mmCIF file of C-alpha atoms in Angstrom:
data_model
loop_
_atom_site.group_PDB
_atom_site.id
_atom_site.type_symbol
_atom_site.label_atom_id
_atom_site.label_comp_id
_atom_site.label_asym_id
_atom_site.label_seq_id
_atom_site.Cartn_x
_atom_site.Cartn_y
_atom_site.Cartn_z
ATOM 1 C CA GLN A 1 60.571 70.269 27.187
ATOM 2 C CA GLN A 2 58.030 72.246 25.211
ATOM 3 C CA PRO A 3 59.242 73.722 21.885
ATOM 4 C CA VAL A 4 59.067 77.485 21.523
ATOM 5 C CA GLN A 5 57.090 78.941 18.658
ATOM 6 C CA SER A 6 57.453 82.432 17.236
ATOM 7 C CA PRO A 7 55.755 84.689 16.615
ATOM 8 C CA GLN A 8 52.873 84.107 19.016
ATOM 9 C CA ALA A 9 50.471 85.813 16.648
ATOM 10 C CA VAL A 10 50.543 87.373 13.201
ATOM 11 C CA ILE A 11 48.043 89.254 11.054
ATOM 12 C CA LEU A 12 48.410 89.149 7.285
ATOM 13 C CA ARG A 13 46.590 90.574 4.344
ATOM 14 C CA GLU A 14 45.500 88.048 1.753
ATOM 15 C CA GLY A 15 48.381 87.304 -0.601
ATOM 16 C CA GLU A 16 51.155 88.099 1.871
ATOM 17 C CA ASP A 17 53.732 85.586 3.069
ATOM 18 C CA ALA A 18 54.497 84.448 6.609
ATOM 19 C CA VAL A 19 57.072 82.348 8.431
ATOM 20 C CA ILE A 20 56.411 80.513 11.686
ATOM 21 C CA ASN A 21 59.341 79.169 13.662
ATOM 22 C CA CYS A 22 59.616 76.275 16.091
ATOM 23 C CA SER A 23 62.717 75.858 18.245
ATOM 24 C CA SER A 24 63.776 73.204 20.696
ATOM 25 C CA SER A 25 66.497 73.018 23.318
ATOM 26 C CA LYS A 26 66.927 69.301 22.592
ATOM 27 C CA ALA A 27 68.193 67.375 19.583
ATOM 28 C CA LEU A 28 65.221 66.530 17.411
ATOM 29 C CA TYR A 29 64.287 63.456 15.463
ATOM 30 C CA SER A 30 61.220 64.915 13.783
ATOM 31 C CA VAL A 31 58.934 67.918 13.670
ATOM 32 C CA HIS A 32 55.192 67.759 13.023
ATOM 33 C CA TRP A 33 52.986 70.670 11.959
ATOM 34 C CA TYR A 34 49.231 70.959 12.584
ATOM 35 C CA ARG A 35 46.677 73.677 11.933
ATOM 36 C CA GLN A 36 43.641 74.233 14.133
ATOM 37 C CA LYS A 37 40.765 76.460 13.112
ATOM 38 C CA HIS A 38 38.730 78.059 15.867
ATOM 39 C CA GLY A 39 36.483 75.544 17.594
ATOM 40 C CA GLU A 40 37.737 72.653 15.492
ATOM 41 C CA ALA A 41 40.171 69.778 15.850
ATOM 42 C CA PRO A 42 43.818 70.110 14.802
ATOM 43 C CA VAL A 43 44.500 68.932 11.263
ATOM 44 C CA PHE A 44 47.771 67.401 10.140
ATOM 45 C CA LEU A 45 49.897 69.410 7.694
ATOM 46 C CA MET A 46 53.224 67.605 7.460
ATOM 47 C CA ILE A 47 56.012 65.685 9.194
ATOM 48 C CA LEU A 48 59.694 66.460 8.709
ATOM 49 C CA LEU A 49 62.291 63.906 9.707
ATOM 50 C CA LYS A 50 65.890 64.736 10.493
ATOM 51 C CA GLY A 51 67.964 65.176 7.371
ATOM 52 C CA GLY A 52 67.075 68.761 6.532
ATOM 53 C CA GLU A 53 64.333 67.857 4.101
ATOM 54 C CA GLN A 54 61.784 70.373 3.004
ATOM 55 C CA LYS A 55 58.201 69.383 2.402
ATOM 56 C CA GLY A 56 55.237 71.093 0.869
ATOM 57 C CA HIS A 57 51.483 71.086 1.179
ATOM 58 C CA GLU A 58 49.713 73.344 -1.334
ATOM 59 C CA LYS A 59 51.346 76.753 -0.801
ATOM 60 C CA ILE A 60 52.570 75.764 2.639
ATOM 61 C CA SER A 61 56.062 74.341 2.999
ATOM 62 C CA ALA A 62 58.444 73.677 5.842
ATOM 63 C CA SER A 63 62.091 73.087 6.538
ATOM 64 C CA PHE A 64 63.879 71.297 9.347
ATOM 65 C CA ASN A 65 67.385 72.213 10.439
ATOM 66 C CA GLU A 66 68.421 69.471 12.846
ATOM 67 C CA LYS A 67 71.716 71.157 13.709
ATOM 68 C CA LYS A 68 69.876 74.254 14.895
ATOM 69 C CA GLN A 69 67.075 72.134 16.379
ATOM 70 C CA GLN A 70 64.463 74.193 14.660
ATOM 71 C CA SER A 71 61.833 74.081 11.978
ATOM 72 C CA SER A 72 60.166 76.817 9.973
ATOM 73 C CA LEU A 73 56.755 76.783 8.330
ATOM 74 C CA TYR A 74 56.391 78.962 5.228
ATOM 75 C CA LEU A 75 52.993 80.209 4.101
ATOM 76 C CA THR A 76 53.122 81.694 0.634
ATOM 77 C CA ALA A 77 50.497 83.979 -0.902
ATOM 78 C CA SER A 78 48.245 83.460 2.112
ATOM 79 C CA GLN A 79 44.550 82.803 1.671
ATOM 80 C CA LEU A 80 41.682 83.494 4.057
ATOM 81 C CA SER A 81 41.458 79.739 4.636
ATOM 82 C CA TYR A 82 44.926 79.757 6.188
ATOM 83 C CA SER A 83 43.625 81.517 9.281
ATOM 84 C CA GLY A 84 43.960 79.446 12.426
ATOM 85 C CA THR A 85 46.457 78.418 15.045
ATOM 86 C CA TYR A 86 49.535 76.536 13.919
ATOM 87 C CA PHE A 87 51.185 74.058 16.269
ATOM 88 C CA CYS A 88 54.496 72.324 15.958
ATOM 89 C CA GLY A 89 55.108 69.044 17.712
ATOM 90 C CA THR A 90 58.599 67.723 18.259
ATOM 91 C CA GLU A 91 60.039 64.266 18.823
ATOM 92 C CA THR A 92 63.470 63.621 20.247
ATOM 93 C CA GLN A 93 63.430 59.934 19.331
ATOM 94 C CA PRO A 94 61.557 57.761 16.848
ATOM 95 C CA GLY A 95 58.448 56.070 18.091
ATOM 96 C CA THR A 96 54.783 56.734 18.588
ATOM 97 C CA ALA A 97 53.173 60.140 18.916
ATOM 98 C CA SER A 98 53.342 59.581 22.682
ATOM 99 C CA LYS A 99 56.764 61.147 22.334
ATOM 100 C CA LEU A 100 55.372 64.317 20.701
ATOM 101 C CA THR A 101 55.609 67.562 22.621
ATOM 102 C CA PHE A 102 53.520 70.412 21.253
ATOM 103 C CA GLY A 103 54.323 74.108 21.273
ATOM 104 C CA THR A 104 51.824 76.706 22.486
ATOM 105 C CA GLY A 105 50.883 77.668 18.945
ATOM 106 C CA THR A 106 51.032 80.641 16.577
ATOM 107 C CA ARG A 107 47.750 82.358 15.843
ATOM 108 C CA LEU A 108 47.525 83.454 12.211
ATOM 109 C CA GLN A 109 44.810 85.751 10.939
ATOM 110 C CA VAL A 110 44.473 86.497 7.238
ATOM 111 C CA THR A 111 42.349 89.497 6.320
ATOM 112 C CA LEU A 112 41.101 90.958 3.051
ATOM 113 C CA ASN B 1 34.414 56.876 6.779
ATOM 114 C CA ALA B 2 33.672 58.656 10.066
ATOM 115 C CA GLY B 3 37.297 58.831 11.330
ATOM 116 C CA VAL B 4 37.544 59.625 15.051
ATOM 117 C CA THR B 5 34.240 60.249 16.819
ATOM 118 C CA GLN B 6 33.990 61.827 20.263
ATOM 119 C CA THR B 7 30.970 62.258 22.472
ATOM 120 C CA PRO B 8 29.677 64.408 24.054
ATOM 121 C CA LYS B 9 30.660 67.710 22.433
ATOM 122 C CA PHE B 10 29.895 69.760 25.535
ATOM 123 C CA ARG B 11 29.429 68.891 29.182
ATOM 124 C CA ILE B 12 29.124 70.745 32.469
ATOM 125 C CA LEU B 13 30.004 68.850 35.627
ATOM 126 C CA LYS B 14 29.751 69.746 39.263
ATOM 127 C CA ILE B 15 32.814 69.342 41.459
ATOM 128 C CA GLY B 16 33.123 65.735 42.569
ATOM 129 C CA GLN B 17 31.008 64.247 39.791
ATOM 130 C CA SER B 18 32.366 61.603 37.443
ATOM 131 C CA MET B 19 31.921 61.060 33.748
ATOM 132 C CA THR B 20 33.247 59.154 30.775
ATOM 133 C CA LEU B 21 34.281 60.761 27.505
ATOM 134 C CA GLN B 22 33.741 58.373 24.638
ATOM 135 C CA CYS B 23 36.059 57.963 21.669
ATOM 136 C CA THR B 24 35.807 55.546 18.780
ATOM 137 C CA GLN B 25 37.690 55.260 15.499
ATOM 138 C CA ASP B 26 36.891 53.252 12.397
ATOM 139 C CA MET B 27 40.291 53.397 10.684
ATOM 140 C CA ASN B 28 41.697 50.286 12.387
ATOM 141 C CA HIS B 29 44.462 52.389 13.923
ATOM 142 C CA ASN B 30 46.535 50.662 16.564
ATOM 143 C CA TYR B 31 47.477 53.814 18.480
ATOM 144 C CA MET B 32 45.036 56.045 20.319
ATOM 145 C CA TYR B 33 45.578 59.111 22.479
ATOM 146 C CA TRP B 34 43.809 61.531 24.795
ATOM 147 C CA TYR B 35 44.936 65.151 24.912
ATOM 148 C CA ARG B 36 43.711 68.176 26.814
ATOM 149 C CA GLN B 37 44.010 71.704 25.541
ATOM 150 C CA ASP B 38 43.768 74.661 27.896
ATOM 151 C CA PRO B 39 43.076 78.164 26.521
ATOM 152 C CA GLY B 40 46.068 79.584 24.658
ATOM 153 C CA MET B 41 48.090 76.458 25.296
ATOM 154 C CA GLY B 42 49.265 73.524 23.289
ATOM 155 C CA LEU B 43 48.106 69.957 23.573
ATOM 156 C CA LYS B 44 49.066 67.944 26.634
ATOM 157 C CA LEU B 45 49.018 64.140 26.476
ATOM 158 C CA ILE B 46 46.904 62.505 29.191
ATOM 159 C CA TYR B 47 47.012 58.805 28.293
ATOM 160 C CA TYR B 48 47.761 56.728 25.260
ATOM 161 C CA SER B 49 47.344 53.169 24.032
ATOM 162 C CA VAL B 50 49.413 51.170 21.569
ATOM 163 C CA GLY B 51 46.797 48.463 21.153
ATOM 164 C CA ALA B 52 43.878 46.705 22.791
ATOM 165 C CA GLY B 53 44.623 45.932 26.418
ATOM 166 C CA ILE B 54 47.676 48.208 26.595
ATOM 167 C CA THR B 55 47.591 51.722 28.016
ATOM 168 C CA ASP B 56 50.182 54.077 29.443
ATOM 169 C CA LYS B 57 50.382 57.467 31.114
ATOM 170 C CA GLY B 58 51.219 60.622 29.294
ATOM 171 C CA GLU B 59 52.329 63.960 30.661
ATOM 172 C CA VAL B 60 49.230 64.845 32.728
ATOM 173 C CA PRO B 61 47.449 61.613 33.828
ATOM 174 C CA ASN B 62 46.367 62.568 37.354
ATOM 175 C CA GLY B 63 42.604 62.492 37.857
ATOM 176 C CA TYR B 64 41.946 60.385 34.769
ATOM 177 C CA ASN B 65 41.688 56.737 33.829
ATOM 178 C CA VAL B 66 41.439 54.906 30.516
ATOM 179 C CA SER B 67 40.775 51.457 29.167
ATOM 180 C CA ARG B 68 41.201 49.899 25.737
ATOM 181 C CA SER B 69 39.186 46.701 25.415
ATOM 182 C CA THR B 70 38.864 46.925 21.619
ATOM 183 C CA THR B 71 40.889 48.450 18.794
ATOM 184 C CA GLU B 72 38.067 50.910 18.070
ATOM 185 C CA ASP B 73 37.244 52.353 21.488
ATOM 186 C CA PHE B 74 39.285 54.352 23.979
ATOM 187 C CA PRO B 75 37.116 55.957 26.685
ATOM 188 C CA LEU B 76 38.503 58.489 29.158
ATOM 189 C CA ARG B 77 37.133 58.426 32.682
ATOM 190 C CA LEU B 78 37.163 61.450 34.984
ATOM 191 C CA GLU B 79 36.749 60.569 38.636
ATOM 192 C CA LEU B 80 35.885 63.248 41.193
ATOM 193 C CA ALA B 81 35.916 66.150 38.756
ATOM 194 C CA ALA B 82 37.822 69.284 39.792
ATOM 195 C CA PRO B 83 37.819 72.838 38.331
ATOM 196 C CA SER B 84 41.388 72.212 37.110
ATOM 197 C CA GLN B 85 39.951 69.667 34.692
ATOM 198 C CA THR B 86 38.022 72.338 32.832
ATOM 199 C CA SER B 87 39.473 72.059 29.348
ATOM 200 C CA VAL B 88 38.881 70.896 25.798
ATOM 201 C CA TYR B 89 39.611 67.209 25.374
ATOM 202 C CA PHE B 90 40.719 65.675 22.105
ATOM 203 C CA CYS B 91 40.930 62.022 21.234
ATOM 204 C CA ALA B 92 43.298 61.062 18.430
ATOM 205 C CA SER B 93 44.464 57.973 16.624
ATOM 206 C CA SER B 94 47.358 57.020 14.391
ATOM 207 C CA TYR B 95 48.871 54.065 12.578
ATOM 208 C CA LEU B 96 52.593 53.431 12.790
ATOM 209 C CA ALA B 97 53.212 51.856 9.426
ATOM 210 C CA ARG B 98 56.962 51.617 9.696
ATOM 211 C CA GLU B 99 59.286 52.235 12.596
ATOM 212 C CA GLY B 100 60.960 55.587 12.472
ATOM 213 C CA ARG B 101 58.872 57.100 9.705
ATOM 214 C CA GLY B 102 56.680 59.189 11.942
ATOM 215 C CA GLU B 103 52.927 59.116 11.909
ATOM 216 C CA LYS B 104 50.154 61.614 11.534
ATOM 217 C CA LEU B 105 47.490 62.048 14.158
ATOM 218 C CA PHE B 106 43.807 62.050 13.286
ATOM 219 C CA PHE B 107 41.840 64.053 15.833
ATOM 220 C CA GLY B 108 38.240 63.908 16.926
ATOM 221 C CA SER B 109 36.191 67.116 17.062
ATOM 222 C CA GLY B 110 36.742 67.585 20.795
ATOM 223 C CA THR B 111 34.748 67.736 24.014
ATOM 224 C CA GLN B 112 34.457 71.021 25.860
ATOM 225 C CA LEU B 113 34.208 70.247 29.573
ATOM 226 C CA SER B 114 33.479 72.730 32.335
ATOM 227 C CA VAL B 115 33.706 71.773 36.010
ATOM 228 C CA LEU B 116 31.882 74.207 38.260
#
């Protein structure tokens, strides 16, 4: 079943922070995060495996709460380059990405 | 290093026509995937391959076929195109280095297909 992302869209001014959430109705093994700029291919940001670890990528970090079956992506001091659509992908068991189910995405727009 | 290369970038088909979307990767990845992305939606898996000669269906395989004769190439064939196949198609590859550690997907730049 497809994970649910929230919010669906968000507009930020440069320098502001944002949180994007990804929730599943099933127990999760891992959560993947990708960013897609308009007209381009999705680009990998990070993978979080069960265990509650938090990972970081520049000023973008994420957490994974396996008990709540959800992950959150944190964008700190947003930059114009952060604009795009963010997708989470969830796995309920270890294996290949054939087990990944993607959410419908959160559109983020950063303005001056 | 080119990564994942898809051709063509754009294509318009008439209903009932057939075509092949090409995908090649030069990273020696064992896993390859085809996704479709409809407007405002996430990625849906069409077919995937875990190695040369091995393919399997994903979530939305109807109307498509694939083959994997080499590690590098994974073409997607559309037979009897229908308007419902209008979408953006992404090829991706990955390398599962160790079981259970997850893997990141490398995507091609996409093919925008319209069936009219």
